[in-house]
């Protein structure tokens, strides 16, 4: 069995799958990074992805254009972000609560909306056509390189975009005035407002951008990854993304590596469950990504603690002995 | 010169907060161009409020503001900044993870290519201002890594870069070392020469005499006078500030010290930044006496109290209550040994703000048998207890069910004190027990402290209010730099002499200091 396992793992095909699976997590993780930088905990990512996945698909179906679908998903994501912001910054609800509300809207509301708009129940399988799926592209030259070509070429446009966004976001945060203001607001709102930076405005901007990125993740799910919208499609990716943000120390590049780790776990799950004789362990295998998430977070917490200890208080007990 | 010599003219400023507290009443305040103007007053005299109004952080209930003879309304700091007013807050408004240059240009960052921050330009701008005004900073250093003195310069530069002509400095020397203070004064004088106008909020008389040209004294929300600094003596300033000529003498019965209760032996504590905060402190407190600890804040008093109440671990040394060491004990254990604690930060450590008065008053004793009936509280006895305490300590409230956070500072402290003083303590540690509260509550707390000590409790009183320690203490310890600089047990002390010990000008011989430990 292990021989069979390693055979599947050590293939270009496996690395290709990791990249593919990582992309939506990465979008959501970047969404978490940008809002967290402004001091806004966007716990509603899961719901945002559900809703934007649905609307992305519907817009694409109505116009028969995947581009409109992707843009529509981003727009809906922005609107959801602004809505969360309105509830929290204007009406002063706890941001966690508005995040939970969006998540619940994502699970319950989408089924209702789907039925309302299309009469379909649970999934959009019947509406799928090639026009509305995000196309894949072969990268010239690279696709000629053996192995590497197989891994890197032939992904969906949005997959590349996810990885490009890592660097765009990094540059945005660290090299632009707006990014500087967002970071300042997240770290010390008083300092920011004392020089005339509007804290609320920066938070709105950050959560709207977060929504747009979540929208890209949602569109990727329904318009490429699962080829149609269905109810259980996002499957916790919004929460895994929050873990990736934390593990990546809130930095875009860090979040990318954590996302890749979670992508690897997901890919492993897929591969292992495909092996002969594994059918009876199905539920066990299903756990892999989540177990990896928990282990990842434990390591993260440990490293933070170690770091804190180096800088901070000598804990009481240690000093006593 | 005619009227326009005044850059700032505030007339008849009144500020009444929604809760009815009048922070300013009919205050007139004027600043001449190019002067350093001191604004002085006790805590709560209204000087911060007045400056917040000038900086657009608060709106006056009544009154008018003129800048260069032009009537203005300042509805936000941004507006004040644009009109040339800058403020350096006591708590710095800096973002630690950003560099000095980034902090300075935050909100007005120079751009290149229309999109990106021109960081080089930010550094250049920082250097330019830094050199022009002789305020040395490290543009590329992260704010988290620089010393307090430099942070303050960053704050001043922030204001200057934004075109401030009038600089408000809110107690700028409170956080500085002596050397840094000397430097700051040099820099401020330099700025004055270059035509800037400076408002200097402080309650350190010496600094005001040294630095400022004119002085406005505030007391209880009103301005009680404007003087040329040269024409008024420190004594006079202090008299106007406090509104009484002499320290009112407390009539307290003679102390008859009994057995040793608290005994502190050779405590050492090094803080997380490797600074020696306690360097061999030894003293004892006996039954029936009040031992005061005087000293400029930051000389180890905080750490000493924290150790005595189990909030910090010393690196070496011991502290005992009736012979039992309390080092390493949890607070609940320390309390059962008979120690009461009035914390300096009452909002964090003294009360649960959202709980009500009754709940706060019994929070140290709710597990006692008399307050319980089986698995439930005996509500009646809880109510009786709190009602009695409310009466005894004259807590001004609607009822025992009122939320503590809604009370005034003085009444919140009364709630704390009522609880701490009523548990039959053998040792009371009172840390700044009357800071920032009204006169009535202050008197009550002081009287209770004397009363309890005369009834046999040992009292350790730590206070930055020199009058308070001098008035209340039977014996007095002065701390300087983590050590005891002097021990006085003859009741013969005055503020001049205290000042010399507090500022490290004088130190008793080891022999004399050893007397603080009674056999």
PDB file of C-alpha atoms in Angstrom, chain A residues 104-316:
ATOM      1  CA  UNK A 104     -24.742  31.797   8.135  1.00  0.00           C
ATOM      2  CA  UNK A 105     -25.976  33.749   5.175  1.00  0.00           C
ATOM      3  CA  UNK A 106     -23.500  31.730   3.145  1.00  0.00           C
ATOM      4  CA  UNK A 107     -24.842  28.369   4.209  1.00  0.00           C
ATOM      5  CA  UNK A 108     -28.556  29.054   4.358  1.00  0.00           C
ATOM      6  CA  UNK A 109     -29.042  32.032   2.095  1.00  0.00           C
ATOM      7  CA  UNK A 110     -27.280  30.647  -0.947  1.00  0.00           C
ATOM      8  CA  UNK A 111     -29.608  27.688  -1.330  1.00  0.00           C
ATOM      9  CA  UNK A 112     -32.551  30.003  -1.133  1.00  0.00           C
ATOM     10  CA  UNK A 113     -31.062  32.445  -3.628  1.00  0.00           C
ATOM     11  CA  UNK A 114     -30.179  29.651  -6.010  1.00  0.00           C
ATOM     12  CA  UNK A 115     -33.732  28.390  -5.943  1.00  0.00           C
ATOM     13  CA  UNK A 116     -35.109  31.881  -6.322  1.00  0.00           C
ATOM     14  CA  UNK A 117     -32.985  32.718  -9.327  1.00  0.00           C
ATOM     15  CA  UNK A 118     -32.946  29.399 -11.137  1.00  0.00           C
ATOM     16  CA  UNK A 119     -35.463  27.077  -9.570  1.00  0.00           C
ATOM     17  CA  UNK A 120     -32.665  24.612  -8.938  1.00  0.00           C
ATOM     18  CA  UNK A 121     -32.107  22.915  -5.628  1.00  0.00           C
ATOM     19  CA  UNK A 122     -28.663  22.376  -4.129  1.00  0.00           C
ATOM     20  CA  UNK A 123     -26.438  22.628  -7.183  1.00  0.00           C
ATOM     21  CA  UNK A 124     -26.054  24.185 -10.584  1.00  0.00           C
ATOM     22  CA  UNK A 125     -24.859  21.127 -12.447  1.00  0.00           C
ATOM     23  CA  UNK A 126     -27.579  21.568 -15.062  1.00  0.00           C
ATOM     24  CA  UNK A 127     -26.403  25.039 -16.074  1.00  0.00           C
ATOM     25  CA  UNK A 128     -22.719  24.346 -16.654  1.00  0.00           C
ATOM     26  CA  UNK A 129     -21.336  25.051 -20.083  1.00  0.00           C
ATOM     27  CA  UNK A 130     -17.746  25.526 -21.267  1.00  0.00           C
ATOM     28  CA  UNK A 131     -18.229  29.301 -21.793  1.00  0.00           C
ATOM     29  CA  UNK A 132     -18.753  29.972 -18.181  1.00  0.00           C
ATOM     30  CA  UNK A 133     -15.827  28.027 -16.842  1.00  0.00           C
ATOM     31  CA  UNK A 134     -12.533  29.744 -16.245  1.00  0.00           C
ATOM     32  CA  UNK A 135     -10.192  28.678 -19.028  1.00  0.00           C
ATOM     33  CA  UNK A 136      -6.798  27.136 -18.478  1.00  0.00           C
ATOM     34  CA  UNK A 137      -3.717  28.403 -20.234  1.00  0.00           C
ATOM     35  CA  UNK A 138      -0.564  26.789 -21.421  1.00  0.00           C
ATOM     36  CA  UNK A 139       2.464  28.931 -20.783  1.00  0.00           C
ATOM     37  CA  UNK A 140       4.626  28.974 -23.870  1.00  0.00           C
ATOM     38  CA  UNK A 141       8.192  27.720 -23.442  1.00  0.00           C
ATOM     39  CA  UNK A 142       7.613  26.537 -19.902  1.00  0.00           C
ATOM     40  CA  UNK A 143       5.150  23.949 -21.095  1.00  0.00           C
ATOM     41  CA  UNK A 144       7.942  22.463 -23.208  1.00  0.00           C
ATOM     42  CA  UNK A 145      10.158  21.798 -20.178  1.00  0.00           C
ATOM     43  CA  UNK A 146       9.727  18.230 -19.009  1.00  0.00           C
ATOM     44  CA  UNK A 147       8.226  17.759 -15.522  1.00  0.00           C
ATOM     45  CA  UNK A 148       8.331  21.479 -14.659  1.00  0.00           C
ATOM     46  CA  UNK A 149       6.084  22.211 -17.589  1.00  0.00           C
ATOM     47  CA  UNK A 150       3.660  19.583 -16.438  1.00  0.00           C
ATOM     48  CA  UNK A 151       3.539  21.139 -12.993  1.00  0.00           C
ATOM     49  CA  UNK A 152       3.414  24.824 -13.851  1.00  0.00           C
ATOM     50  CA  UNK A 153       1.635  24.989 -17.149  1.00  0.00           C
ATOM     51  CA  UNK A 154      -1.997  24.360 -17.931  1.00  0.00           C
ATOM     52  CA  UNK A 155      -3.531  25.944 -14.833  1.00  0.00           C
ATOM     53  CA  UNK A 156      -6.558  28.171 -14.777  1.00  0.00           C
ATOM     54  CA  UNK A 157      -5.900  31.860 -15.251  1.00  0.00           C
ATOM     55  CA  UNK A 158      -7.092  32.505 -11.707  1.00  0.00           C
ATOM     56  CA  UNK A 159      -4.569  30.037 -10.296  1.00  0.00           C
ATOM     57  CA  UNK A 160      -1.730  32.139 -11.651  1.00  0.00           C
ATOM     58  CA  UNK A 161      -3.510  35.231 -10.496  1.00  0.00           C
ATOM     59  CA  UNK A 162      -3.607  33.920  -6.923  1.00  0.00           C
ATOM     60  CA  UNK A 163       0.147  33.587  -6.804  1.00  0.00           C
ATOM     61  CA  UNK A 164       0.686  36.901  -8.561  1.00  0.00           C
ATOM     62  CA  UNK A 165      -1.546  38.549  -6.000  1.00  0.00           C
ATOM     63  CA  UNK A 166       0.800  37.469  -3.221  1.00  0.00           C
ATOM     64  CA  UNK A 167       3.386  39.843  -4.554  1.00  0.00           C
ATOM     65  CA  UNK A 168       0.954  42.530  -5.569  1.00  0.00           C
ATOM     66  CA  UNK A 169      -0.452  42.551  -2.061  1.00  0.00           C
ATOM     67  CA  UNK A 170       3.014  42.669  -0.573  1.00  0.00           C
ATOM     68  CA  UNK A 171       3.943  45.644  -2.689  1.00  0.00           C
ATOM     69  CA  UNK A 172       0.626  47.283  -1.936  1.00  0.00           C
ATOM     70  CA  UNK A 173       1.064  46.930   1.813  1.00  0.00           C
ATOM     71  CA  UNK A 174       4.689  47.952   2.011  1.00  0.00           C
ATOM     72  CA  UNK A 175       5.268  50.277  -0.888  1.00  0.00           C
ATOM     73  CA  UNK A 176       2.166  52.406  -1.248  1.00  0.00           C
ATOM     74  CA  UNK A 177       0.817  55.222   0.919  1.00  0.00           C
ATOM     75  CA  UNK A 178      -2.520  53.467   1.208  1.00  0.00           C
ATOM     76  CA  UNK A 179      -0.840  50.277   2.407  1.00  0.00           C
ATOM     77  CA  UNK A 180       1.133  52.254   4.956  1.00  0.00           C
ATOM     78  CA  UNK A 181      -2.027  53.858   6.254  1.00  0.00           C
ATOM     79  CA  UNK A 182      -3.798  50.514   6.486  1.00  0.00           C
ATOM     80  CA  UNK A 183      -0.947  49.003   8.482  1.00  0.00           C
ATOM     81  CA  UNK A 184      -0.804  52.024  10.760  1.00  0.00           C
ATOM     82  CA  UNK A 185      -4.531  51.813  11.423  1.00  0.00           C
ATOM     83  CA  UNK A 186      -4.288  48.133  12.259  1.00  0.00           C
ATOM     84  CA  UNK A 187      -1.429  48.593  14.646  1.00  0.00           C
ATOM     85  CA  UNK A 188      -2.190  51.862  16.387  1.00  0.00           C
ATOM     86  CA  UNK A 189      -5.438  53.532  15.355  1.00  0.00           C
ATOM     87  CA  UNK A 190      -4.808  56.465  17.689  1.00  0.00           C
ATOM     88  CA  UNK A 191      -1.505  57.215  16.045  1.00  0.00           C
ATOM     89  CA  UNK A 192      -3.089  57.040  12.627  1.00  0.00           C
ATOM     90  CA  UNK A 193      -5.997  59.297  13.464  1.00  0.00           C
ATOM     91  CA  UNK A 194      -3.733  61.787  15.219  1.00  0.00           C
ATOM     92  CA  UNK A 195      -2.207  62.612  11.841  1.00  0.00           C
ATOM     93  CA  UNK A 196      -5.541  62.774  10.091  1.00  0.00           C
ATOM     94  CA  UNK A 197      -5.780  59.248   8.701  1.00  0.00           C
ATOM     95  CA  UNK A 198      -9.399  58.160   8.821  1.00  0.00           C
ATOM     96  CA  UNK A 199      -9.427  54.893  10.708  1.00  0.00           C
ATOM     97  CA  UNK A 200     -12.913  53.928   9.591  1.00  0.00           C
ATOM     98  CA  UNK A 201     -12.172  54.627   5.968  1.00  0.00           C
ATOM     99  CA  UNK A 202      -9.048  52.492   6.009  1.00  0.00           C
ATOM    100  CA  UNK A 203     -10.986  49.675   7.604  1.00  0.00           C
ATOM    101  CA  UNK A 204     -13.688  49.908   4.957  1.00  0.00           C
ATOM    102  CA  UNK A 205     -11.082  49.841   2.223  1.00  0.00           C
ATOM    103  CA  UNK A 206      -9.351  46.836   3.758  1.00  0.00           C
ATOM    104  CA  UNK A 207     -12.484  44.793   4.248  1.00  0.00           C
ATOM    105  CA  UNK A 208     -13.725  45.649   0.756  1.00  0.00           C
ATOM    106  CA  UNK A 209     -10.422  44.431  -0.673  1.00  0.00           C
ATOM    107  CA  UNK A 210     -10.737  41.375   1.507  1.00  0.00           C
ATOM    108  CA  UNK A 211     -14.171  40.784   0.019  1.00  0.00           C
ATOM    109  CA  UNK A 212     -12.849  41.148  -3.515  1.00  0.00           C
ATOM    110  CA  UNK A 213     -10.137  38.551  -2.867  1.00  0.00           C
ATOM    111  CA  UNK A 214     -12.654  36.222  -1.242  1.00  0.00           C
ATOM    112  CA  UNK A 215     -14.765  36.760  -4.371  1.00  0.00           C
ATOM    113  CA  UNK A 216     -11.904  35.556  -6.542  1.00  0.00           C
ATOM    114  CA  UNK A 217     -11.625  32.493  -4.325  1.00  0.00           C
ATOM    115  CA  UNK A 218     -15.352  31.899  -4.591  1.00  0.00           C
ATOM    116  CA  UNK A 219     -15.383  32.271  -8.364  1.00  0.00           C
ATOM    117  CA  UNK A 220     -12.466  29.878  -8.618  1.00  0.00           C
ATOM    118  CA  UNK A 221     -14.419  27.278  -6.682  1.00  0.00           C
ATOM    119  CA  UNK A 222     -17.655  27.369  -8.661  1.00  0.00           C
ATOM    120  CA  UNK A 223     -16.339  28.313 -12.071  1.00  0.00           C
ATOM    121  CA  UNK A 224     -13.336  26.058 -12.227  1.00  0.00           C
ATOM    122  CA  UNK A 225     -12.618  23.785  -9.305  1.00  0.00           C
ATOM    123  CA  UNK A 226     -16.006  22.111  -8.889  1.00  0.00           C
ATOM    124  CA  UNK A 227     -17.348  23.113 -12.299  1.00  0.00           C
ATOM    125  CA  UNK A 228     -20.596  24.459 -10.951  1.00  0.00           C
ATOM    126  CA  UNK A 229     -21.918  25.620  -7.631  1.00  0.00           C
ATOM    127  CA  UNK A 230     -22.968  23.169  -4.963  1.00  0.00           C
ATOM    128  CA  UNK A 231     -23.820  23.465  -1.346  1.00  0.00           C
ATOM    129  CA  UNK A 232     -20.864  21.901   0.424  1.00  0.00           C
ATOM    130  CA  UNK A 233     -18.343  23.217  -2.029  1.00  0.00           C
ATOM    131  CA  UNK A 234     -16.290  25.652   0.030  1.00  0.00           C
ATOM    132  CA  UNK A 235     -15.870  23.029   2.754  1.00  0.00           C
ATOM    133  CA  UNK A 236     -14.130  25.110   5.407  1.00  0.00           C
ATOM    134  CA  UNK A 237     -11.616  26.777   3.096  1.00  0.00           C
ATOM    135  CA  UNK A 238     -12.552  30.149   4.549  1.00  0.00           C
ATOM    136  CA  UNK A 239     -11.576  28.970   8.009  1.00  0.00           C
ATOM    137  CA  UNK A 240      -8.468  27.189   6.812  1.00  0.00           C
ATOM    138  CA  UNK A 241      -7.500  30.496   5.243  1.00  0.00           C
ATOM    139  CA  UNK A 242      -7.737  32.206   8.616  1.00  0.00           C
ATOM    140  CA  UNK A 243      -5.345  29.599   9.955  1.00  0.00           C
ATOM    141  CA  UNK A 244      -3.046  30.183   6.991  1.00  0.00           C
ATOM    142  CA  UNK A 245      -3.066  33.906   7.690  1.00  0.00           C
ATOM    143  CA  UNK A 246      -2.127  33.349  11.310  1.00  0.00           C
ATOM    144  CA  UNK A 247       0.524  30.767  10.519  1.00  0.00           C
ATOM    145  CA  UNK A 248       1.955  33.042   7.878  1.00  0.00           C
ATOM    146  CA  UNK A 249       2.428  35.725  10.553  1.00  0.00           C
ATOM    147  CA  UNK A 250      -0.072  37.878   8.719  1.00  0.00           C
ATOM    148  CA  UNK A 251       2.301  38.423   5.801  1.00  0.00           C
ATOM    149  CA  UNK A 252       1.342  37.673   2.176  1.00  0.00           C
ATOM    150  CA  UNK A 253       4.341  35.450   1.469  1.00  0.00           C
ATOM    151  CA  UNK A 254       3.977  33.617   4.771  1.00  0.00           C
ATOM    152  CA  UNK A 255       0.307  33.067   4.062  1.00  0.00           C
ATOM    153  CA  UNK A 256       1.259  31.634   0.678  1.00  0.00           C
ATOM    154  CA  UNK A 257       3.519  29.014   2.208  1.00  0.00           C
ATOM    155  CA  UNK A 258       0.941  28.058   4.816  1.00  0.00           C
ATOM    156  CA  UNK A 259      -1.680  27.839   2.079  1.00  0.00           C
ATOM    157  CA  UNK A 260       0.607  25.530   0.137  1.00  0.00           C
ATOM    158  CA  UNK A 261       0.930  23.339   3.220  1.00  0.00           C
ATOM    159  CA  UNK A 262      -2.842  23.098   3.514  1.00  0.00           C
ATOM    160  CA  UNK A 263      -3.044  22.518  -0.232  1.00  0.00           C
ATOM    161  CA  UNK A 264      -0.626  19.648   0.168  1.00  0.00           C
ATOM    162  CA  UNK A 265      -2.793  18.141   2.894  1.00  0.00           C
ATOM    163  CA  UNK A 266      -5.898  18.409   0.737  1.00  0.00           C
ATOM    164  CA  UNK A 267      -4.129  16.920  -2.242  1.00  0.00           C
ATOM    165  CA  UNK A 268      -2.935  14.068  -0.088  1.00  0.00           C
ATOM    166  CA  UNK A 269      -6.459  13.432   1.047  1.00  0.00           C
ATOM    167  CA  UNK A 270      -7.628  13.276  -2.536  1.00  0.00           C
ATOM    168  CA  UNK A 271      -4.845  10.959  -3.576  1.00  0.00           C
ATOM    169  CA  UNK A 272      -5.022   8.620  -0.627  1.00  0.00           C
ATOM    170  CA  UNK A 273      -8.750   8.196  -0.865  1.00  0.00           C
ATOM    171  CA  UNK A 274      -8.265   7.223  -4.493  1.00  0.00           C
ATOM    172  CA  UNK A 275      -5.981   4.338  -3.587  1.00  0.00           C
ATOM    173  CA  UNK A 276      -7.233   0.764  -3.718  1.00  0.00           C
ATOM    174  CA  UNK A 277      -8.471  -0.607  -0.436  1.00  0.00           C
ATOM    175  CA  UNK A 278      -8.865   2.786   1.229  1.00  0.00           C
ATOM    176  CA  UNK A 279     -12.598   3.057   0.799  1.00  0.00           C
ATOM    177  CA  UNK A 280     -13.319   1.806   4.295  1.00  0.00           C
ATOM    178  CA  UNK A 281     -11.068   4.523   5.798  1.00  0.00           C
ATOM    179  CA  UNK A 282     -12.893   7.232   3.969  1.00  0.00           C
ATOM    180  CA  UNK A 283     -13.890   9.325   6.954  1.00  0.00           C
ATOM    181  CA  UNK A 284     -10.454   9.034   8.475  1.00  0.00           C
ATOM    182  CA  UNK A 285      -8.886  10.271   5.291  1.00  0.00           C
ATOM    183  CA  UNK A 286     -11.345  13.116   5.087  1.00  0.00           C
ATOM    184  CA  UNK A 287      -9.797  14.421   8.300  1.00  0.00           C
ATOM    185  CA  UNK A 288      -6.302  14.926   6.918  1.00  0.00           C
ATOM    186  CA  UNK A 289      -6.578  18.607   5.923  1.00  0.00           C
ATOM    187  CA  UNK A 290      -8.214  19.551   9.171  1.00  0.00           C
ATOM    188  CA  UNK A 291      -5.718  17.644  11.272  1.00  0.00           C
ATOM    189  CA  UNK A 292      -2.917  19.371   9.400  1.00  0.00           C
ATOM    190  CA  UNK A 293      -4.611  22.694  10.105  1.00  0.00           C
ATOM    191  CA  UNK A 294      -4.718  21.960  13.803  1.00  0.00           C
ATOM    192  CA  UNK A 295      -1.129  20.738  13.902  1.00  0.00           C
ATOM    193  CA  UNK A 296      -0.063  23.781  11.953  1.00  0.00           C
ATOM    194  CA  UNK A 297      -1.795  26.086  14.390  1.00  0.00           C
ATOM    195  CA  UNK A 298      -0.228  24.317  17.345  1.00  0.00           C
ATOM    196  CA  UNK A 299       3.224  24.812  15.884  1.00  0.00           C
ATOM    197  CA  UNK A 300       2.354  28.389  15.177  1.00  0.00           C
ATOM    198  CA  UNK A 301       1.204  28.995  18.739  1.00  0.00           C
ATOM    199  CA  UNK A 302       4.348  27.363  20.070  1.00  0.00           C
ATOM    200  CA  UNK A 303       6.610  29.525  17.978  1.00  0.00           C
ATOM    201  CA  UNK A 304       4.772  32.642  19.059  1.00  0.00           C
ATOM    202  CA  UNK A 305       5.111  31.637  22.675  1.00  0.00           C
ATOM    203  CA  UNK A 306       8.788  30.978  22.289  1.00  0.00           C
ATOM    204  CA  UNK A 307       9.240  34.337  20.660  1.00  0.00           C
ATOM    205  CA  UNK A 308       7.257  36.078  23.364  1.00  0.00           C
ATOM    206  CA  UNK A 309       9.302  34.377  26.035  1.00  0.00           C
ATOM    207  CA  UNK A 310      12.519  35.576  24.537  1.00  0.00           C
ATOM    208  CA  UNK A 311      11.363  39.179  24.602  1.00  0.00           C
ATOM    209  CA  UNK A 312       9.089  39.335  27.528  1.00  0.00           C
ATOM    210  CA  UNK A 313       8.479  38.407  31.097  1.00  0.00           C
ATOM    211  CA  UNK A 314      10.396  35.772  32.827  1.00  0.00           C
ATOM    212  CA  UNK A 315       7.494  33.577  33.853  1.00  0.00           C
ATOM    213  CA  UNK A 316       6.963  33.441  37.564  1.00  0.00           C
TER     214      UNK A 316
END
